[in-house]
Coordinates of C-alpha atoms (C1' of nucleotides) in Angstrom, one line a residue:
Chain T
M1 CA 9.1 19.3 -45.4
S2 CA 7.4 16.9 -43.2
D3 CA 9.8 16.6 -40.4
K4 CA 7.2 18.0 -38.0
I5 CA 6.4 15.9 -35.0
P6 CA 2.7 16.3 -34.0
G7 CA 1.7 17.0 -30.4
V8 CA 5.1 18.1 -29.1
R9 CA 5.0 19.4 -25.5
V10 CA 8.2 20.5 -24.0
R11 CA 8.9 22.5 -20.8
M12 CA 11.5 24.4 -19.0
A13 CA 11.4 24.0 -15.2
P14 CA 13.8 26.3 -13.4
S15 CA 14.1 26.5 -9.6
P16 CA 13.8 30.1 -8.6
T17 CA 17.1 30.2 -6.7
G18 CA 19.6 33.0 -7.3
S19 CA 20.2 34.9 -10.5
P20 CA 19.3 33.2 -13.7
H21 CA 22.2 31.5 -15.5
V22 CA 23.0 31.6 -19.3
G23 CA 22.8 27.8 -19.2
L24 CA 19.2 28.1 -18.3
V25 CA 18.7 30.5 -21.2
R26 CA 20.3 28.1 -23.6
T27 CA 18.2 25.2 -22.4
A28 CA 15.0 27.4 -22.6
L29 CA 16.0 28.5 -26.1
F30 CA 16.4 25.0 -27.4
N31 CA 13.2 23.8 -25.8
W32 CA 11.4 26.8 -27.2
A33 CA 12.8 26.5 -30.7
F34 CA 12.0 22.8 -30.7
A35 CA 8.4 23.5 -29.7
R36 CA 8.0 26.3 -32.2
H37 CA 9.6 24.3 -35.0
H38 CA 7.1 21.5 -34.5
G39 CA 4.2 23.7 -33.8
G40 CA 4.0 22.3 -30.3
T41 CA 3.5 23.6 -26.8
F42 CA 6.2 25.3 -24.6
V43 CA 5.4 24.8 -21.0
F44 CA 7.0 26.9 -18.2
R45 CA 6.9 25.4 -14.8
I46 CA 8.5 26.6 -11.6
E47 CA 10.2 24.0 -9.4
D48 CA 10.0 25.8 -6.1
T49 CA 9.9 22.8 -3.9
D50 CA 13.0 24.0 -2.0
K51 CA 11.3 26.5 0.2
E52 CA 14.6 27.4 1.8
R53 CA 16.3 28.6 -1.3
S54 CA 13.4 29.7 -3.5
T55 CA 12.8 33.5 -3.6
D56 CA 10.3 35.8 -5.3
E57 CA 13.1 37.9 -6.4
S58 CA 14.6 35.1 -8.4
L59 CA 11.2 34.1 -9.8
N60 CA 10.6 37.6 -11.0
A61 CA 14.0 37.8 -12.5
I62 CA 13.4 34.6 -14.5
I63 CA 10.1 35.7 -15.8
D64 CA 11.4 39.2 -16.6
L65 CA 14.3 37.5 -18.4
M66 CA 12.1 35.3 -20.5
H67 CA 9.9 38.2 -21.6
W68 CA 13.0 40.3 -22.5
L69 CA 14.3 37.4 -24.6
G70 CA 11.0 36.9 -26.3
L71 CA 10.8 33.3 -25.4
E72 CA 7.1 33.3 -24.7
W73 CA 5.4 30.2 -23.2
D74 CA 2.1 28.7 -23.9
E75 CA 1.3 27.4 -20.4
G76 CA 2.7 28.5 -17.1
P77 CA 2.9 31.5 -14.8
E78 CA 0.8 34.6 -15.9
V79 CA -0.9 32.7 -18.7
G80 CA -2.1 29.6 -16.8
G81 CA -3.2 26.6 -18.8
P82 CA -5.0 23.3 -18.6
H83 CA -2.4 21.4 -16.6
G84 CA -1.9 23.9 -13.7
P85 CA -1.0 24.9 -11.2
Y86 CA 2.5 25.5 -12.7
F87 CA 4.2 26.0 -9.3
Q88 CA 5.4 22.8 -7.6
S89 CA 4.7 24.3 -4.3
Q90 CA 1.0 24.2 -5.2
R91 CA 1.0 20.6 -6.3
S92 CA 1.7 18.7 -3.0
E93 CA -1.5 16.6 -3.1
L94 CA -0.5 15.3 -6.5
Y95 CA 2.8 14.1 -5.2
A96 CA 1.3 12.5 -2.1
D97 CA -1.2 10.7 -4.2
A98 CA 1.4 9.5 -6.6
L99 CA 3.5 8.2 -3.8
A100 CA 0.6 6.4 -2.2
R101 CA -0.3 4.7 -5.5
L102 CA 3.3 3.7 -6.1
L103 CA 3.6 2.2 -2.6
E104 CA 0.2 0.5 -3.0
A105 CA 1.2 -1.1 -6.3
G106 CA 4.5 -2.2 -4.9
H107 CA 6.6 -0.1 -7.2
A108 CA 8.0 1.6 -4.2
Y109 CA 8.6 0.3 -0.7
P110 CA 9.5 1.8 2.6
C111 CA 13.1 1.6 3.6
F112 CA 14.1 1.9 7.2
C113 CA 17.9 1.9 6.8
T114 CA 20.1 4.7 8.0
N115 CA 23.0 5.9 5.9
E116 CA 25.4 4.4 8.4
E117 CA 23.8 1.0 8.1
V118 CA 24.0 1.0 4.4
E119 CA 27.6 2.2 4.4
A120 CA 28.6 -0.5 7.0
R121 CA 27.0 -3.2 4.9
R122 CA 28.8 -1.9 1.7
K123 CA 32.1 -2.1 3.4
E124 CA 31.5 -5.5 4.7
S125 CA 30.5 -6.9 1.4
G126 CA 33.3 -5.1 -0.5
S127 CA 30.8 -4.0 -3.1
K128 CA 32.0 -1.6 -5.7
V129 CA 28.6 -0.2 -6.2
M130 CA 28.0 2.8 -4.0
G131 CA 24.6 3.8 -2.8
Y132 CA 21.7 1.9 -1.5
D133 CA 21.8 -1.9 -1.5
G134 CA 18.2 -2.8 -1.6
F135 CA 18.2 -4.2 1.9
C136 CA 14.5 -3.4 2.7
R137 CA 13.2 -4.5 -0.7
N138 CA 11.4 -7.5 0.4
L139 CA 10.3 -6.8 4.0
D140 CA 7.0 -8.5 4.6
A141 CA 3.9 -6.5 5.6
E142 CA 4.2 -7.6 9.2
T143 CA 7.7 -6.4 9.6
I144 CA 6.8 -3.1 8.1
A145 CA 3.9 -2.7 10.4
T146 CA 6.1 -3.5 13.4
Y147 CA 8.7 -1.0 12.4
N148 CA 6.1 1.6 11.8
A149 CA 4.5 0.9 15.2
E150 CA 8.0 1.3 16.8
G151 CA 8.1 4.7 15.2
R152 CA 11.0 4.0 13.0
A153 CA 11.5 6.5 10.2
S154 CA 11.3 5.3 6.6
V155 CA 11.7 6.7 3.1
P156 CA 9.9 5.4 0.1
R157 CA 12.2 4.0 -2.5
L158 CA 11.6 3.0 -6.1
R159 CA 12.0 -0.6 -6.9
M160 CA 14.4 -0.6 -9.9
P161 CA 13.7 -3.4 -12.4
D162 CA 16.4 -6.0 -13.2
G163 CA 18.3 -5.9 -16.4
S164 CA 19.2 -2.8 -18.3
I165 CA 17.5 0.4 -19.4
T166 CA 18.2 1.9 -22.8
W167 CA 16.9 5.0 -24.5
N168 CA 17.6 6.7 -27.7
D169 CA 19.0 10.1 -26.6
L170 CA 17.9 12.8 -28.9
V171 CA 21.4 14.3 -29.0
R172 CA 23.6 11.4 -28.1
G173 CA 22.1 8.4 -29.6
E174 CA 21.6 5.1 -27.8
V175 CA 22.5 5.1 -24.1
T176 CA 22.3 2.0 -21.9
F177 CA 22.6 1.6 -18.1
E178 CA 22.7 -1.7 -16.3
T179 CA 20.2 -1.3 -13.5
R180 CA 22.4 -3.1 -11.0
F181 CA 24.5 0.1 -11.1
V182 CA 21.4 2.2 -10.4
P183 CA 20.3 1.7 -6.8
D184 CA 16.7 1.9 -5.6
Y185 CA 16.5 5.6 -4.8
A186 CA 14.4 7.7 -2.4
L187 CA 11.3 9.4 -3.7
A188 CA 10.7 11.5 -0.6
R189 CA 12.2 12.5 2.6
A190 CA 11.4 10.7 5.8
N191 CA 9.3 13.7 6.8
G192 CA 7.2 13.1 3.7
D193 CA 8.5 16.0 1.6
P194 CA 8.7 14.7 -2.0
L195 CA 12.1 14.9 -3.7
Y196 CA 13.0 16.1 -7.1
T197 CA 13.3 12.5 -8.3
L198 CA 9.6 12.0 -7.8
V199 CA 8.2 15.5 -8.4
N200 CA 9.9 16.2 -11.7
P201 CA 8.6 13.1 -13.5
V202 CA 5.2 13.3 -11.9
D203 CA 4.8 16.9 -13.1
D204 CA 6.1 16.0 -16.6
A205 CA 3.6 13.1 -16.6
Y206 CA 0.6 15.2 -15.6
M207 CA 1.6 17.9 -18.0
E208 CA 2.0 15.3 -20.7
I209 CA 5.5 16.3 -21.7
T210 CA 6.6 14.5 -24.8
H211 CA 10.3 15.6 -25.0
V212 CA 12.6 16.4 -22.2
L213 CA 15.6 18.5 -23.3
R214 CA 17.8 19.3 -20.4
G215 CA 21.4 19.6 -19.3
E216 CA 23.7 16.7 -19.5
D217 CA 24.1 16.8 -15.7
L218 CA 20.8 15.0 -15.6
L219 CA 21.9 12.2 -17.9
S220 CA 22.8 9.8 -15.2
S221 CA 19.4 10.2 -13.5
T222 CA 17.5 9.3 -16.7
P223 CA 17.4 5.5 -16.1
R224 CA 15.9 6.2 -12.7
Q225 CA 13.3 8.4 -14.3
I226 CA 12.5 5.9 -17.1
A227 CA 11.9 3.3 -14.5
L228 CA 9.7 5.7 -12.6
Y229 CA 7.7 6.4 -15.7
A230 CA 7.0 2.7 -16.2
A231 CA 5.7 2.6 -12.7
L232 CA 3.7 5.8 -13.2
R233 CA 2.1 4.4 -16.3
D234 CA 1.2 1.3 -14.4
V235 CA -0.6 3.2 -11.7
G236 CA -2.4 5.3 -14.3
I237 CA -0.6 8.7 -13.8
A238 CA 1.6 8.8 -16.9
K239 CA 0.2 8.3 -20.4
L240 CA 3.6 8.0 -22.0
T241 CA 7.3 8.0 -21.4
P242 CA 8.9 11.1 -22.9
E243 CA 11.9 11.1 -25.2
F244 CA 15.1 12.6 -23.7
G245 CA 17.8 14.7 -25.1
H246 CA 20.7 15.9 -23.0
L247 CA 22.3 19.2 -24.0
P248 CA 26.0 19.8 -23.5
Y249 CA 27.3 22.0 -20.7
V250 CA 28.2 25.6 -21.1
L251 CA 31.7 25.9 -19.7
G252 CA 33.5 28.8 -18.3
E253 CA 37.2 29.3 -17.9
G254 CA 39.2 26.1 -17.7
N255 CA 37.0 23.0 -18.0
K256 CA 34.5 23.7 -15.4
K257 CA 30.8 24.5 -15.8
L258 CA 30.1 28.2 -16.0
S259 CA 29.4 28.8 -12.4
K260 CA 27.4 31.5 -10.6
R261 CA 30.7 33.0 -9.6
D262 CA 31.6 33.7 -13.2
P263 CA 30.3 37.2 -14.2
E264 CA 29.5 35.8 -17.7
A265 CA 27.0 33.4 -16.1
H266 CA 24.4 35.9 -15.2
A267 CA 21.9 36.3 -18.0
L268 CA 20.3 39.5 -16.9
A269 CA 23.7 41.2 -16.8
Y270 CA 23.7 41.1 -20.6
R271 CA 20.7 43.3 -20.7
E272 CA 22.3 45.7 -18.3
Q273 CA 25.4 45.8 -20.5
G274 CA 23.4 46.8 -23.6
F275 CA 23.2 43.5 -25.4
V276 CA 20.2 42.9 -27.5
P277 CA 18.2 39.7 -27.0
E278 CA 18.6 38.7 -30.7
G279 CA 22.4 38.8 -30.2
L280 CA 22.5 36.9 -26.9
L281 CA 20.2 34.2 -28.2
N282 CA 22.0 33.8 -31.5
Y283 CA 25.3 33.4 -29.6
L284 CA 23.8 30.9 -27.2
A285 CA 22.3 28.9 -30.0
L286 CA 25.8 28.6 -31.5
L287 CA 26.9 26.7 -28.3
G288 CA 26.0 23.3 -29.6
W289 CA 24.1 24.0 -32.8
A290 CA 24.8 25.5 -36.2
I291 CA 22.4 26.7 -38.8
A292 CA 24.8 26.1 -41.7
A293 CA 28.4 25.4 -42.4
D294 CA 29.3 28.9 -43.4
R295 CA 26.9 31.1 -41.5
D296 CA 26.4 32.1 -37.9
I297 CA 24.2 35.2 -37.9
F298 CA 20.5 34.4 -37.9
S299 CA 17.2 35.5 -36.4
L300 CA 15.0 33.6 -34.1
E301 CA 12.5 32.9 -36.9
E302 CA 15.3 31.4 -39.0
M303 CA 16.4 29.3 -36.1
V304 CA 12.9 28.0 -35.5
E305 CA 12.6 27.1 -39.2
A306 CA 15.9 25.2 -39.2
F307 CA 16.2 23.8 -35.7
D308 CA 16.4 20.0 -35.3
I309 CA 17.4 18.6 -32.0
K310 CA 19.3 15.8 -33.8
D311 CA 21.8 18.4 -35.1
V312 CA 22.8 19.4 -31.6
N313 CA 26.4 18.7 -30.9
P314 CA 27.0 16.7 -27.7
N315 CA 30.3 18.4 -26.9
P316 CA 30.5 20.8 -24.0
A317 CA 31.0 24.4 -25.2
R318 CA 33.1 27.1 -23.7
F319 CA 31.5 30.5 -23.3
D320 CA 33.4 33.1 -25.3
L321 CA 32.5 36.6 -24.4
K322 CA 34.4 38.1 -27.3
K323 CA 32.4 36.1 -29.8
C324 CA 29.2 36.8 -27.9
E325 CA 29.9 40.5 -28.3
A326 CA 30.7 40.1 -32.0
I327 CA 27.5 38.3 -32.7
N328 CA 25.6 40.9 -30.7
A329 CA 27.2 43.7 -32.7
A330 CA 26.1 42.0 -35.9
H331 CA 22.5 42.1 -34.6
V332 CA 22.7 45.7 -33.5
H333 CA 23.9 46.6 -37.0
R334 CA 20.9 44.8 -38.5
L335 CA 18.5 47.1 -36.7
S336 CA 17.3 50.4 -38.2
V337 CA 18.7 53.6 -36.8
E338 CA 15.2 54.3 -35.3
E339 CA 15.1 51.0 -33.6
I340 CA 18.6 51.4 -32.1
T341 CA 17.5 54.9 -30.9
D342 CA 14.4 53.5 -29.2
R343 CA 16.3 50.7 -27.6
A344 CA 19.2 52.9 -26.5
L345 CA 16.9 55.5 -24.9
P346 CA 16.5 53.7 -21.6
F347 CA 20.2 53.4 -21.3
L348 CA 20.7 57.1 -22.1
K349 CA 18.4 58.0 -19.3
R350 CA 19.8 55.5 -16.9
D351 CA 23.3 56.7 -17.6
G352 CA 22.3 60.3 -17.2
V353 CA 23.1 61.3 -20.7
L354 CA 19.5 62.4 -21.3
T355 CA 16.9 63.6 -18.8
D356 CA 13.7 61.7 -18.2
P357 CA 11.5 62.8 -19.9
V358 CA 13.6 63.9 -22.8
S359 CA 13.1 67.5 -23.9
P360 CA 11.9 68.0 -27.5
A361 CA 15.2 69.7 -28.3
D362 CA 17.3 66.8 -27.0
Q363 CA 15.0 64.4 -28.8
Q364 CA 15.6 66.2 -32.1
L365 CA 19.3 66.4 -31.5
L366 CA 19.4 62.7 -30.7
E367 CA 17.7 61.8 -33.9
L368 CA 20.1 63.9 -35.9
A369 CA 23.1 62.3 -34.1
M370 CA 22.1 58.7 -34.2
P371 CA 22.9 58.0 -37.8
F372 CA 26.5 58.7 -37.0
V373 CA 26.8 56.4 -34.1
A374 CA 24.4 53.6 -35.0
E375 CA 27.0 51.7 -37.1
R376 CA 29.8 52.1 -34.7
V377 CA 28.2 50.7 -31.5
N378 CA 28.4 47.1 -30.6
K379 CA 26.2 47.4 -27.5
L380 CA 23.4 49.8 -26.7
T381 CA 25.4 51.3 -23.8
E382 CA 28.0 52.6 -26.2
V383 CA 25.5 55.1 -27.6
G384 CA 25.8 57.2 -24.5
E385 CA 29.5 57.1 -24.4
L386 CA 29.7 58.5 -27.9
L387 CA 27.0 61.1 -27.5
R388 CA 27.4 62.4 -24.0
F389 CA 29.3 65.4 -25.2
L390 CA 26.2 66.7 -27.1
F391 CA 23.9 66.6 -24.1
I392 CA 26.1 67.4 -21.2
A393 CA 25.6 70.6 -19.3
D394 CA 28.3 73.2 -20.0
A395 CA 29.3 73.2 -16.3
D396 CA 29.8 69.4 -16.4
F397 CA 31.8 69.2 -19.6
A398 CA 35.4 68.1 -19.0
L399 CA 38.1 66.7 -21.1
D400 CA 39.5 63.3 -20.6
A401 CA 42.7 63.9 -18.6
A402 CA 45.0 61.6 -20.5
D403 CA 43.7 62.8 -23.9
R404 CA 44.0 66.4 -22.8
A405 CA 47.6 66.0 -21.7
K406 CA 48.6 64.3 -24.9
L407 CA 46.7 66.3 -27.5
V408 CA 45.5 69.6 -26.0
D409 CA 48.1 70.8 -23.5
T410 CA 50.9 70.8 -25.9
D411 CA 52.4 73.6 -28.0
E412 CA 51.2 72.0 -31.2
G413 CA 47.8 71.3 -29.7
Q414 CA 47.3 74.9 -28.6
A415 CA 48.3 76.2 -31.9
V416 CA 45.9 73.9 -33.7
I417 CA 43.0 74.8 -31.4
Q418 CA 43.7 78.5 -31.8
A419 CA 43.8 78.1 -35.6
A420 CA 40.6 76.0 -35.5
Y421 CA 38.9 78.7 -33.4
D422 CA 39.9 81.5 -35.8
A423 CA 38.7 79.5 -38.8
L424 CA 35.4 78.4 -37.3
L425 CA 34.7 81.9 -36.2
R426 CA 34.1 82.7 -39.9
A427 CA 32.4 79.4 -40.9
E428 CA 29.2 80.4 -42.6
P429 CA 26.8 78.6 -42.8
W430 CA 27.4 76.4 -39.8
S431 CA 27.3 73.1 -41.6
A432 CA 29.4 69.9 -41.6
A433 CA 30.6 70.7 -45.2
R434 CA 31.6 74.2 -44.3
I435 CA 33.3 73.2 -41.1
S436 CA 35.2 70.6 -43.0
D437 CA 36.4 73.1 -45.6
M438 CA 37.4 75.6 -43.0
L439 CA 39.3 73.2 -40.9
Q440 CA 41.0 71.5 -43.8
H441 CA 42.1 74.8 -45.1
A442 CA 43.4 76.2 -41.9
L443 CA 45.0 73.1 -40.4
V444 CA 46.0 70.9 -43.3
E445 CA 46.8 73.4 -46.0
E446 CA 47.9 76.5 -44.0
M447 CA 49.7 74.7 -41.2
G448 CA 50.8 71.7 -43.3
L449 CA 49.6 69.2 -40.7
K450 CA 48.6 65.6 -41.4
P451 CA 44.9 65.2 -41.0
R452 CA 45.1 62.8 -38.1
V453 CA 47.4 65.2 -36.3
A454 CA 45.3 68.2 -37.2
F455 CA 42.0 67.0 -36.0
G456 CA 43.0 65.2 -32.8
P457 CA 43.3 68.3 -30.6
V458 CA 40.0 69.7 -32.0
R459 CA 38.2 66.5 -31.3
V460 CA 39.4 66.3 -27.7
A461 CA 38.7 70.0 -27.1
T462 CA 35.1 69.8 -28.4
T463 CA 34.0 66.2 -27.6
G464 CA 36.2 65.7 -24.6
K465 CA 37.7 62.5 -25.9
R466 CA 39.9 61.1 -28.6
V467 CA 37.1 58.8 -29.7
S468 CA 34.0 60.4 -31.1
P469 CA 31.5 60.3 -33.9
P470 CA 32.8 62.0 -37.1
L471 CA 34.1 65.4 -36.2
Y472 CA 32.5 67.8 -38.7
E473 CA 29.1 66.4 -38.1
S474 CA 29.6 66.4 -34.4
L475 CA 30.6 70.0 -34.5
E476 CA 27.6 70.9 -36.6
L477 CA 25.3 69.3 -34.1
L478 CA 27.1 70.8 -31.2
G479 CA 26.5 74.2 -32.7
R480 CA 28.7 77.2 -33.3
E481 CA 28.4 78.7 -29.9
R482 CA 29.3 75.6 -27.9
T483 CA 32.0 74.6 -30.3
L484 CA 33.7 78.0 -30.0
A485 CA 33.3 78.1 -26.3
R486 CA 34.9 74.7 -25.9
L487 CA 37.8 75.6 -28.1
Q488 CA 38.2 78.8 -26.2
S489 CA 38.3 77.1 -22.8
A490 CA 40.8 74.6 -24.1
L491 CA 43.2 77.4 -24.8
G492 CA 45.6 78.7 -22.2
Chain K
rG1 C1' 36.8 2.6 -7.1
rC2 C1' 32.3 1.8 -10.1
rC3 C1' 28.8 3.7 -14.0
rC4 C1' 27.8 7.1 -17.9
rC5 C1' 28.9 11.1 -21.4
rC6 C1' 32.5 13.8 -24.4
rG7 C1' 37.3 14.3 -27.7
rU8 C1' 38.2 18.6 -35.4
rC9 C1' 42.2 25.3 -35.4
rG10 C1' 43.3 29.3 -29.0
rU11 C1' 37.5 29.3 -28.9
rC12 C1' 32.4 28.0 -31.2
rU13 C1' 31.7 24.8 -35.1
rA14 C1' 31.0 22.3 -40.6
rG15 C1' 32.1 17.4 -41.7
rC16 C1' 28.0 11.9 -41.2
rG17 C1' 33.8 6.6 -46.3
rG18 C1' 36.1 9.3 -51.7
rC19 C1' 33.8 16.5 -53.0
rC20 C1' 39.2 17.4 -47.2
rU21 C1' 46.4 19.4 -49.6
rA22 C1' 39.7 19.7 -43.6
rG23 C1' 35.3 24.8 -44.7
rG24 C1' 33.1 29.1 -41.8
rA25 C1' 33.0 32.4 -37.5
rC26 C1' 35.3 34.8 -33.2
rG27 C1' 40.2 35.8 -31.7
rU28 C1' 45.0 37.0 -33.3
rC29 C1' 48.7 39.1 -37.0
rG30 C1' 49.6 42.1 -41.5
rC31 C1' 47.7 45.3 -45.3
rC32 C1' 43.9 48.7 -47.5
rC33 C1' 40.1 52.4 -46.5
rU34 C1' 40.4 56.7 -43.1
rC35 C1' 39.5 63.3 -39.3
rU36 C1' 39.4 59.5 -34.1
rC37 C1' 36.9 55.0 -33.1
rA38 C1' 34.2 51.6 -35.4
rC39 C1' 32.3 49.6 -40.0
rG40 C1' 34.0 47.5 -44.5
rG41 C1' 37.6 45.0 -47.8
rC42 C1' 42.0 41.7 -48.7
rG43 C1' 45.6 38.3 -46.9
rG44 C1' 48.1 35.2 -43.1
rU45 C1' 48.0 32.1 -38.6
rA46 C1' 46.1 27.7 -36.6
rA47 C1' 42.9 21.5 -35.7
rC48 C1' 41.1 15.8 -36.9
rG49 C1' 44.5 13.3 -28.9
rC50 C1' 47.1 8.5 -29.6
rC51 C1' 47.5 3.2 -31.2
rG52 C1' 45.5 -0.7 -33.8
rG53 C1' 41.7 -2.7 -37.1
rU54 C1' 37.9 -2.7 -41.3
rU55 C1' 38.2 -0.8 -46.5
rC56 C1' 40.7 0.2 -52.9
rA57 C1' 39.8 4.6 -49.7
rA58 C1' 38.8 7.0 -42.6
rA59 C1' 38.3 13.2 -39.5
rU60 C1' 34.2 10.1 -40.8
rC61 C1' 33.1 2.9 -39.1
rC62 C1' 35.0 -0.7 -35.0
rG63 C1' 38.3 -1.8 -30.7
rG64 C1' 41.7 -0.2 -27.3
rU65 C1' 44.3 3.7 -24.9
rC66 C1' 45.0 8.5 -23.0
rG67 C1' 42.6 12.9 -21.5
rG68 C1' 38.4 15.9 -19.8
rG69 C1' 33.5 16.0 -17.6
rG70 C1' 29.3 14.2 -14.8
rG71 C1' 27.0 10.8 -11.5
rU72 C1' 27.5 7.5 -7.6
rA73 C1' 22.5 11.6 -1.6
rC74 C1' 16.5 11.5 2.5
rC75 C1' 20.4 18.0 -3.7
rA76 C1' 18.4 19.7 -8.1

RNA sequence: GCCCCCGUCGUCUAGCGGCCUAGGACGUCGCCCUCUCACGGCGGUAACGCCGGUUCAAAUCCGGUCGGGGGUACCA
């Protein structure tokens, strides 16, 4: 296939404010997959111009997240690169220089209007177009000098061209804006601080970004950026105007964007909850993209191979936690038992199921037990829930209150447990097969109970819950002593 | 208000003029498997917003309409 575009350079440029959002992950994933598919470069840049809201904590969370996901970048924090620095806070001179050149060439001009003046003129004229009206567009040099001498504040505005601006959006096709609906906009604050409108394209220009894939919320600012690019090229800062592709929103409940208030929005929370990166990424890829008509489980490598930005669906997508969990489960089940064990270990320690470091005996027990739980967990955190009974100290072992009341503290439950105790006392050797024989004989054949009725009380008495790994194997691993002790203590 | 984007099952999607009495997945319902829970298997449920037009033929193309979203900042 020769669908490869040479020299692709894409980027993701998050602001380190707050906890990273799944929308950010989806955008990063699509950019990353696009770069990898075409053998291009994935740039990671930090937009920390907002000093008030940017935090190191957020920055570290984003970097940590990217590493966890395995979306490695070719240029950016930690790895550097030829177009650094990769933090906007360290690129101020570049913005000041760009601004000076734009002003010098007449692509931008100082505007002395206040919001109130603009608004008053708009009302008076009855214009339907909101925003700036271009009042200061053609001030002569003398007037500007006079205003400056008077100490009047001004902001630099980009002079929008006449006519219309059209681009071929990579996900939406041709989009056109009449520039009379796109006012001349501010490039910096009156105090000189550059604004996003300037900084983002300037960085993309210097970093020679060829394709900008970003959220559809930036769609309407694209004509302004394309106009800026033309100016930037004229003053020798930009070599090219990138192509744009606007990715659909990730929605939460209702029809609103998934907001920081929604618990599903926090990307790092998925790691805490035991999701695997393969699963989260696969699910997020499905929000707007499909690898094939009848398939939705795939690896990152397969996505890279198949990904084409033109196949991205422009519709907004609703985040569905249930499906996300199902996709994640499919990926967990693709892993080997050893792999699941390794990945579950940190959670077992975190949740107090295992000590840190793990004793050799516990390690061995864990390895013996994992085959019975690997296929029944959907998230890594569920391993601990299923295996806690094996590792818990005798003193801490307790039965689930509801399960106990229903299955153990009943006449039938007591009778079953007594019979199980008597039978297992004579189980020799202590193996799952032998345990099975003894319990079947004593409870099903002798007592005439249905299997599900017979084993429920035993399960609760020995594992503490109604839900556990397979009973015979669980008891074998638990050992004769502990099994009998637990049955004993469930009696009376 | 004005500008722009979007519109297929509850949800995510496949579909790019005939293969569609619209396919898959999640969910949901029923059944099977079964020592619990999962897994797995089988089956059911459910959608082209609406109206025109183009065409022998439209979910697919065009127009309109309705609905949803975004923008309209010295936020990003």
